[in-house]
XYZ file of C-alpha atoms in Angstrom:
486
model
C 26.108 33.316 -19.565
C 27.178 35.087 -22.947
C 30.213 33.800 -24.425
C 30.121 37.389 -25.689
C 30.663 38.665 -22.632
C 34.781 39.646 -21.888
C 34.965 38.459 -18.432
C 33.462 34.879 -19.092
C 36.266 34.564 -21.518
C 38.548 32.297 -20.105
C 42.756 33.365 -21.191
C 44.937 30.953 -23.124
C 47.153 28.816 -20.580
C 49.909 31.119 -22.362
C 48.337 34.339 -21.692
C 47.575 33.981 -17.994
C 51.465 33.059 -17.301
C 51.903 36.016 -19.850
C 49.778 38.180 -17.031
C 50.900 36.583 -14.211
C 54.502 37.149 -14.987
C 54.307 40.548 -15.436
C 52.011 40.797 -12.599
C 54.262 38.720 -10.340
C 57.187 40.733 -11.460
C 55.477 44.231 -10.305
C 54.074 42.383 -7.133
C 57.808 41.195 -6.029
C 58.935 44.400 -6.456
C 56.056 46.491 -4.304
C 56.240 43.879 -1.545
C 60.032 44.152 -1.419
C 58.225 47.743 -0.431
C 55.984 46.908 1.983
C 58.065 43.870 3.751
C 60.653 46.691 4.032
C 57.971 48.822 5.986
C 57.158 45.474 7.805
C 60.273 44.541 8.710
C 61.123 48.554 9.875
C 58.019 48.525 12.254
C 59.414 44.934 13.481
C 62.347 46.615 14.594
C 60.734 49.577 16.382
C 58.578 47.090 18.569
C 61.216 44.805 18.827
C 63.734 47.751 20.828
C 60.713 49.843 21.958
C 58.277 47.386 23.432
C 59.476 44.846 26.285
C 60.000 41.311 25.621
C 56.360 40.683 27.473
C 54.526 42.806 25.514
C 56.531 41.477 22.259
C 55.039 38.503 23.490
C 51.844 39.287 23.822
C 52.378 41.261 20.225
C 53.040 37.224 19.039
C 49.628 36.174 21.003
C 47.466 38.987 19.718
C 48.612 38.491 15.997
C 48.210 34.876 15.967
C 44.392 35.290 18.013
C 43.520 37.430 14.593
C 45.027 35.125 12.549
C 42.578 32.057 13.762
C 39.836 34.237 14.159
C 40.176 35.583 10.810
C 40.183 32.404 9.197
C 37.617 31.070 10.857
C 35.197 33.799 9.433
C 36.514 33.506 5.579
C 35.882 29.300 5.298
C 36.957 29.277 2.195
C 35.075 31.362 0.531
C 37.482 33.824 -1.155
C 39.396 30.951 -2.478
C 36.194 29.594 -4.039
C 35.492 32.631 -5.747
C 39.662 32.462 -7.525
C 38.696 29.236 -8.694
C 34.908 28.863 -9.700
C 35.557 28.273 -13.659
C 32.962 30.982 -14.550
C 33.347 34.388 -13.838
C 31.196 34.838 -10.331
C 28.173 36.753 -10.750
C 27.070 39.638 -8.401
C 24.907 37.795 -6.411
C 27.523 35.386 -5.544
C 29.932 38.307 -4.421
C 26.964 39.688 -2.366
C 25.985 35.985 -0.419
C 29.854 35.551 -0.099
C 29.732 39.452 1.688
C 26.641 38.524 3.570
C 28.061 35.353 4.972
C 31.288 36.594 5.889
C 29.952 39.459 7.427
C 27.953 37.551 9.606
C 30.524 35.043 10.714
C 33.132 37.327 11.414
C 30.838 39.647 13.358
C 29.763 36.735 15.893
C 33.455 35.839 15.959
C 34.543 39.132 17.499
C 31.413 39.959 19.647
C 32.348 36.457 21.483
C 36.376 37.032 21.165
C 36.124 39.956 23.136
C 33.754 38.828 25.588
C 36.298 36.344 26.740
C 38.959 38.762 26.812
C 38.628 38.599 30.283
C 39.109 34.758 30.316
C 42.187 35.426 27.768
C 43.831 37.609 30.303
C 43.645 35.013 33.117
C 44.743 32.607 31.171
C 47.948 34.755 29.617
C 48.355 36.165 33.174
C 48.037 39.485 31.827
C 46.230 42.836 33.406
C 42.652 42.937 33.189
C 43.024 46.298 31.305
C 44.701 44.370 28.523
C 40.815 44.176 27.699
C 41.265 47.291 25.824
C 43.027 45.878 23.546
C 41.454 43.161 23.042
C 38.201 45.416 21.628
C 40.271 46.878 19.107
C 41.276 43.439 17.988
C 37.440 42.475 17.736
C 36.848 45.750 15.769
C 39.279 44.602 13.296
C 37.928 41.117 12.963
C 34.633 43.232 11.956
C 35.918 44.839 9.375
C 37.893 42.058 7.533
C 34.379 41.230 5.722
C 34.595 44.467 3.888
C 37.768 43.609 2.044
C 37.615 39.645 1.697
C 35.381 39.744 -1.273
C 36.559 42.579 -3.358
C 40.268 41.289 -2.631
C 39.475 37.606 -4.410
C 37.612 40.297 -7.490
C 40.976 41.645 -8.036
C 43.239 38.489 -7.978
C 40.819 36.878 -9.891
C 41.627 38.638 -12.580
C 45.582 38.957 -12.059
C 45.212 42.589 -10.883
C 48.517 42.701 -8.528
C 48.827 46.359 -9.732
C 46.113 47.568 -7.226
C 46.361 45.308 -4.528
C 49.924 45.800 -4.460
C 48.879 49.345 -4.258
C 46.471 49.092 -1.668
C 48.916 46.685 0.176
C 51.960 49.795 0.596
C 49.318 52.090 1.857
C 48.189 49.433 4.797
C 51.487 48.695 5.239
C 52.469 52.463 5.440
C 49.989 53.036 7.978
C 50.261 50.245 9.894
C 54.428 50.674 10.621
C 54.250 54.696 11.025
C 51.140 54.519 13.979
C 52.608 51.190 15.450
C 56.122 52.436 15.169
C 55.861 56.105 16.710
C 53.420 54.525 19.019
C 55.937 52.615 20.305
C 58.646 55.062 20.354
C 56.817 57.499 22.504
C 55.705 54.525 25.507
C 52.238 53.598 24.099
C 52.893 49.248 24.814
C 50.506 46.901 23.232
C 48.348 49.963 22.143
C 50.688 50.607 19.202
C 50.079 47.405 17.427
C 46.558 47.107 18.436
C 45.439 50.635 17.037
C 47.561 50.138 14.177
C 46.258 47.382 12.904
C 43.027 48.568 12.977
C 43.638 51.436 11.195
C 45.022 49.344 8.898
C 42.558 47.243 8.229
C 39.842 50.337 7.860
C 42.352 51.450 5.061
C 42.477 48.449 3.494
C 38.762 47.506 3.474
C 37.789 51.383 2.173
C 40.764 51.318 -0.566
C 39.491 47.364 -2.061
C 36.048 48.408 -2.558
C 37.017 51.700 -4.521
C 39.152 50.144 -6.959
C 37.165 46.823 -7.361
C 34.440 48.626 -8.901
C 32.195 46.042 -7.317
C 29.422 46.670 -4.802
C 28.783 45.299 -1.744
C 24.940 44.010 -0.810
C 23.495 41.946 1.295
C 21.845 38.938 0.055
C 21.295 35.302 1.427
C 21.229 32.009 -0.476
C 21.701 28.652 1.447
C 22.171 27.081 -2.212
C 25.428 29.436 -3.114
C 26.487 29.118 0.227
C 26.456 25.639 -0.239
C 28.191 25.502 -3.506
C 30.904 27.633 -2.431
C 31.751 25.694 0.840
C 32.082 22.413 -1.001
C 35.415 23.935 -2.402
C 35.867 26.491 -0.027
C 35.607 24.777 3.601
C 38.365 22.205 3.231
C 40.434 24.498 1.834
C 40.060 27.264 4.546
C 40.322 23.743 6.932
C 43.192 23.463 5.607
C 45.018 27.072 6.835
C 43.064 27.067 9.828
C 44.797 23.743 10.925
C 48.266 25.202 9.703
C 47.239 28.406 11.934
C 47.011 25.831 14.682
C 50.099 24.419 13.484
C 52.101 27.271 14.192
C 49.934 28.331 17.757
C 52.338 25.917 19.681
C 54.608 29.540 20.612
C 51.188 31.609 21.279
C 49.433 28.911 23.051
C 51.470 26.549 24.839
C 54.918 28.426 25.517
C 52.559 31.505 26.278
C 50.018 30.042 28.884
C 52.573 27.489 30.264
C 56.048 29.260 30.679
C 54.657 33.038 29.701
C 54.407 36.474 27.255
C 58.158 36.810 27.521
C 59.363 32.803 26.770
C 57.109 33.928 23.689
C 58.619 36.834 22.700
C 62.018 35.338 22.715
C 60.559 32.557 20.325
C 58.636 35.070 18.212
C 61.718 37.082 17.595
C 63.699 33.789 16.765
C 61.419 33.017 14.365
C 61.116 36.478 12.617
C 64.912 36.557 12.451
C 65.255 32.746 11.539
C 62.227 32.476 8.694
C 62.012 36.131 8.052
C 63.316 34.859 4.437
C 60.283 32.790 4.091
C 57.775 35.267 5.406
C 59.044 37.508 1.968
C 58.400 34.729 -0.056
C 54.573 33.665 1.245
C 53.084 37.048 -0.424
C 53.532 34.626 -3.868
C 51.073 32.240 -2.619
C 48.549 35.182 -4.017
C 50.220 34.820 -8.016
C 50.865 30.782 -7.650
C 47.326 29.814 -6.887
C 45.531 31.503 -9.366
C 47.915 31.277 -12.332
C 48.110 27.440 -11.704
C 44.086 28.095 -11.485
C 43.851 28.994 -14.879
C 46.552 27.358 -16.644
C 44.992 23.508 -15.124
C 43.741 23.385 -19.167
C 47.281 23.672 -20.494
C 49.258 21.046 -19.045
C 52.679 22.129 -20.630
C 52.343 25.091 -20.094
C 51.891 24.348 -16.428
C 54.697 21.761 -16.008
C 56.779 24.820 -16.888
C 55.398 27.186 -15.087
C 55.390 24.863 -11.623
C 58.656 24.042 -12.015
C 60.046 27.452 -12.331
C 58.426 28.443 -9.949
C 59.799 25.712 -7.543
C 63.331 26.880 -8.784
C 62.897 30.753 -8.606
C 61.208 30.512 -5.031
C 64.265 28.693 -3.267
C 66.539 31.127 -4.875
C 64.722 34.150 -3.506
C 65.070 32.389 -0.063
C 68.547 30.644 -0.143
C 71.088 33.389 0.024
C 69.052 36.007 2.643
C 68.550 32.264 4.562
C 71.982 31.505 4.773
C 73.089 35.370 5.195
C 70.996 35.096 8.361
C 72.364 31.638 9.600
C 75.903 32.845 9.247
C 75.467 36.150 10.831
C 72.792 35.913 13.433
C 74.537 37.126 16.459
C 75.517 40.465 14.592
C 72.150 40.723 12.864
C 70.099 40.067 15.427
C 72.393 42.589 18.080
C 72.544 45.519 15.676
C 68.872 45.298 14.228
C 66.638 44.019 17.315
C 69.002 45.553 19.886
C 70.920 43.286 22.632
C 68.275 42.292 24.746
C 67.699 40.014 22.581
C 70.462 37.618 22.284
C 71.411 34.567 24.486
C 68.701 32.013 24.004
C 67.080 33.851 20.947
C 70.235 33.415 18.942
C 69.769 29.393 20.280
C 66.046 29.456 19.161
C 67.266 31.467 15.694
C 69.607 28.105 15.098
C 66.498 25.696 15.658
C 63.610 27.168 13.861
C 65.895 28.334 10.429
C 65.501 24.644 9.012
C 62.242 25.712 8.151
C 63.525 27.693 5.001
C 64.990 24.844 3.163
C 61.221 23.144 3.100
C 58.825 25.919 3.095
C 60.003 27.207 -0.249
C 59.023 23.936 -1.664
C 55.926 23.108 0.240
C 54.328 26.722 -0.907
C 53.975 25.976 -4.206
C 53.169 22.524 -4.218
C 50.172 23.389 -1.940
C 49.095 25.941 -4.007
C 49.181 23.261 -7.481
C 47.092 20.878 -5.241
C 45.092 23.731 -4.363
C 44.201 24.718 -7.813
C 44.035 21.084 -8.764
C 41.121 20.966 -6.562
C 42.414 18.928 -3.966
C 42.266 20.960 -0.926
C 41.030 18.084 0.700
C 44.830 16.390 0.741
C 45.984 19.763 1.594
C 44.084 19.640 4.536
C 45.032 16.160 4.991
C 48.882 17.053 5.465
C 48.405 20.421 7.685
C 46.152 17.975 9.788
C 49.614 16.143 9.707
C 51.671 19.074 10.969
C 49.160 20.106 13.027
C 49.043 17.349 14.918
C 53.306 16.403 15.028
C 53.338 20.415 16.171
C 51.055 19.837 19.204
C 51.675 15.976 19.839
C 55.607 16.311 20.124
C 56.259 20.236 20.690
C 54.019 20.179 24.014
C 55.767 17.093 25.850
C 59.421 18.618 24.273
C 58.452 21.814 25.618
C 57.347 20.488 29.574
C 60.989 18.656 29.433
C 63.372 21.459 27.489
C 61.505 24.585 27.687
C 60.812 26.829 25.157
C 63.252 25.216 23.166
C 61.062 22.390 22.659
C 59.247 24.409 20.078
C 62.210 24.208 18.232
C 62.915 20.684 18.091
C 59.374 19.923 17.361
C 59.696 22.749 13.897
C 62.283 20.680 12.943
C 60.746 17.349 12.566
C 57.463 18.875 11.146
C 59.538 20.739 8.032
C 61.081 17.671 7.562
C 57.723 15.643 7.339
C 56.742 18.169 4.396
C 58.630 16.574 1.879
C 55.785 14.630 1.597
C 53.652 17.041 -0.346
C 56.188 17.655 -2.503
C 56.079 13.510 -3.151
C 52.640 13.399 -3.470
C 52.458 16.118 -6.366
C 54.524 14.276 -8.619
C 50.954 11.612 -8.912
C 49.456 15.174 -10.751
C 52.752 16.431 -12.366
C 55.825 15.937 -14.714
C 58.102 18.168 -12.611
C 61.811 16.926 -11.265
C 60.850 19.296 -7.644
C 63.716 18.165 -5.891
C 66.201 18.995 -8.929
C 64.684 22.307 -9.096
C 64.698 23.073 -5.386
C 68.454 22.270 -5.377
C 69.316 24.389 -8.782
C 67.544 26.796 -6.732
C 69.770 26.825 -3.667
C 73.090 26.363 -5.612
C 74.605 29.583 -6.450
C 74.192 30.757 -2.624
C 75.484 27.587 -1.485
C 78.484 27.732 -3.967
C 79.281 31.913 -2.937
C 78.948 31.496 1.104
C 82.325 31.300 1.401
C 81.779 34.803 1.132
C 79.766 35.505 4.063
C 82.046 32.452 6.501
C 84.890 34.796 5.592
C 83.779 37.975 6.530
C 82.409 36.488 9.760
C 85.945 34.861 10.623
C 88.087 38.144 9.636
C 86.048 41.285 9.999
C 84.395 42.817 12.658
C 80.828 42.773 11.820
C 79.587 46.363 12.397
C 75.758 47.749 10.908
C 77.995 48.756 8.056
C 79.809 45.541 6.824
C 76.605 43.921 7.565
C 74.715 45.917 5.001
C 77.135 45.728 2.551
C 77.942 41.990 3.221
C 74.222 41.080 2.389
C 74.295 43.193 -0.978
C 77.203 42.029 -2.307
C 76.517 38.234 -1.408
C 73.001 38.583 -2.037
C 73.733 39.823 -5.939
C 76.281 37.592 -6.327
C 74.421 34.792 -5.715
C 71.387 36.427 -8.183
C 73.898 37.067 -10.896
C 75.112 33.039 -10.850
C 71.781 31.803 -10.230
C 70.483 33.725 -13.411
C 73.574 32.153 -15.374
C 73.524 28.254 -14.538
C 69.917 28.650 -15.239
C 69.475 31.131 -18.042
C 68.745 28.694 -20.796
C 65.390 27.521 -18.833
C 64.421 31.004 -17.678
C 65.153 32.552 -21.338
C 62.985 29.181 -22.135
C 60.295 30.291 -20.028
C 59.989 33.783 -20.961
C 59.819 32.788 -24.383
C 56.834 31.276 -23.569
C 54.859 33.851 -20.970
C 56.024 37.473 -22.993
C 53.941 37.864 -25.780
């Protein structure tokens, strides 16, 4: 190719933190946005649906999930790191492939739907919904390519964009669907809906066209990348199935609910955070050349990433009985609150573990990646299903525990590629809300928690926290945007 040519030009180290800074920075603040919406439609299914069909909410989520990984394989993430700018036949074979895969995925998902509802011990005309589910599988192809066109080149701006409006649709149908009595049909048609609005609005402002083309070669090419890393999430899917599979089939849709709700309440801090992976991966992507430049950029990002999580983590351990009554409604403490107090150790690793998977990532390791969600995969299954025979659902919480504790070995295993002090910066990261939550014990011991005080609570402490963070560490952060602002 050209040298001539502006998108073969590959950025300074410099100038790609320069972009991703500034994209990052208008990312965090549209997904505070659309987690909002998220965590608004969360609450509508959470006091309008029953705790079976929240359940089965969990199960149909995580089915798309797996599904939906299966038909990428790594492809989108070989297109964010192929060192030349991909051509057009390369974005058609990756459409074609995709396309294909996904479509055989949800002909055969929904033809065993009626297997699936045997299994869950759910109505046969839960079959319904399982169609819609295939229909959305279908579509995913449309936007998979055109997404990895736009993060390739640091363009948060749309898909942040693109993100609200799913988002927007998604909570308003699956929220007043809920509201008026429509069950599992609110999330189901909702999230197809949102994924035709997502797939339509990608291809309009990618300015790239989709074709269908077919190259065993370029398949090829991009797999040898591409499979172990999609490997890689599709084991950490399974990772994570042990609430949709095994608490669903063997103690049933509501057990599942209750541990669904525990964890969106327990790592609901995390689940803010993971929209990040999208800036980490391909900024360390491009900045692999610079390796100062890097070093800097990894380990402020370590830092910055615990301190988005710490105080809203800790908020949430202190006050989960009074969050989790006025938000989700009463039904839903007693053994969720138990479950909340098990699965919120996953915050002080996850952090951590994000970013360090996506340097190894860009590194071009997805191999050890894969390695260590093989790891977790298989201490999430081997333990979680014997703890969950002998202490119920609460087995699954046990079993979380020792599998975020096992991920400190990534974070050990990155220091063989970088200069970085991680578990300095993970600690600088959690200080200042560690040092303010007197605040939050207090009001817990003396006030009577209403939706008001709760509010207000998490502002004050949250800002607080922000405000000292910003000022034990503003000589490296004034450091660092020395070096990314032009």
């Amino acid at each position: 190719m050209s040298k001539n040519n502006d998108n073969d030009r590959q950025p300074s180290a410099y100038s790609v933190a320069a972009r991703s800074a500034k994209g990052g920075a208008l990312l965090i603040i549209r997904q505070i946005s659309v987690q909002a919406m998220n965590f608004a439609g969360i609450i509508f299914l959470a006091r309008y649906l029953t705790i079976a069909e929240y359940g089965f909410f969990g199960i149909i989520f995580f089915l798309f999930s797996f599904i939906t990984n299966f038909g990428d394989i790594g492809f989108s993430a070989s297109l964010l790191r192929q060192p030349e700018e991909p051509s057009k036949r390369d974005y058609h074979v990756i459409f074609t492939a995709q396309l294909a895969l996904v479509t055989v995925a949800g002909t055969v998902f929904y033809a065993l739907s009626p297997a699936l509802c045997g299994i869950y011990k759910l109505p046969p005309s839960y079959a319904t919904y399982f169609l819609l589910i295939s229909l959305s599988l279908a579509l995913t192809a449309f936007r998979a390519a055109p997404t990895a066109r736009l993060e390739r080149h640091l363009d948060f701006k749309w898909l942040s964009i693109i993100e609200i409006a799913q988002a927007a649709a998604y909570n308003v149908i699956a929220a007043w669907m809920a509201y008026r009595g429509y069950g599992p049909l609110s999330f189901t048609l909702a999230l197809l809906c949102r994924v035709l609005i997502g797939s339509v609005l990608v291809n309009i402002v990618s300015r790239g066209t989709l074709g269908i083309c077919f190259d065993m070669a370029l398949i090829r090419k991009h797999l040898k990348f591409g499979l172990p890393y999609q490997a890689g999430i599709f084991v950490n899917v399974l990772k994570d199935s042990i609430s949709a599979v095994v608490v669903g089939v063997f103690i049933g849709a509501a057990s599942t609910g209750m541990v669904n709700m525990a964890s969106t309440i327990a790592t609901f801090p995390v689940l803010l955070l993971l929209i990040l992976n999208r800036l980490f991966f391909p900024a360390f992507s491009r900045s692999i050349g610079d390796r100062p430049a890097l070093e800097k950029l990894f380990g402020i990002s370590i830092r910055l990433s615990n301190a988005f999580v710490a105080p809203l983590a800790i908020y949430i351990l202190i006050m989960a009985k009074p969050f989790t009554m006025h938000i989700f409604g009463e039904k839903w403490l007693g053994e969720t609150t138990y479950f909340t107090y098990l699965l919120w150790p996953a915050n002080l690793f996850l952090p951590t573990m994000t970013v360090c998977s996506c340097l190894l990532n860009a590194f071009g390791h997805s191999k050890m990646v894969l390695k260590f969600n093989l790891l977790w995969m298989t201490l999430s299954l081997g333990i979680g299903t014997p703890l969950i025979f002998a202490f119920g659902a609460a087995g699954a919480g046990y079993a979380n525990i020792v599998v975020n504790i096992t991920t400190i070995l990534m974070a050990l295993s990155v220091r063989k590629y970088i200069d970085c002090r991680i578990f300095r910066e993970q600690i600088l990261g959690w200080l200042p809300a560690l040092l303010l939550a007197v605040i939050p014990l207090a009001a817990s011991h003396f006030l009577d928690i209403g939706k008001t005080e709760l509010l207000a609570g998490f502002i004050i402490y949250y800002t607080l926290s922000s405000a000292l963070m910003y000022f034990i560490c503003r000589k490296d952060i004034n450091t660092m945007l020395k070096k990314v602002i032009p």
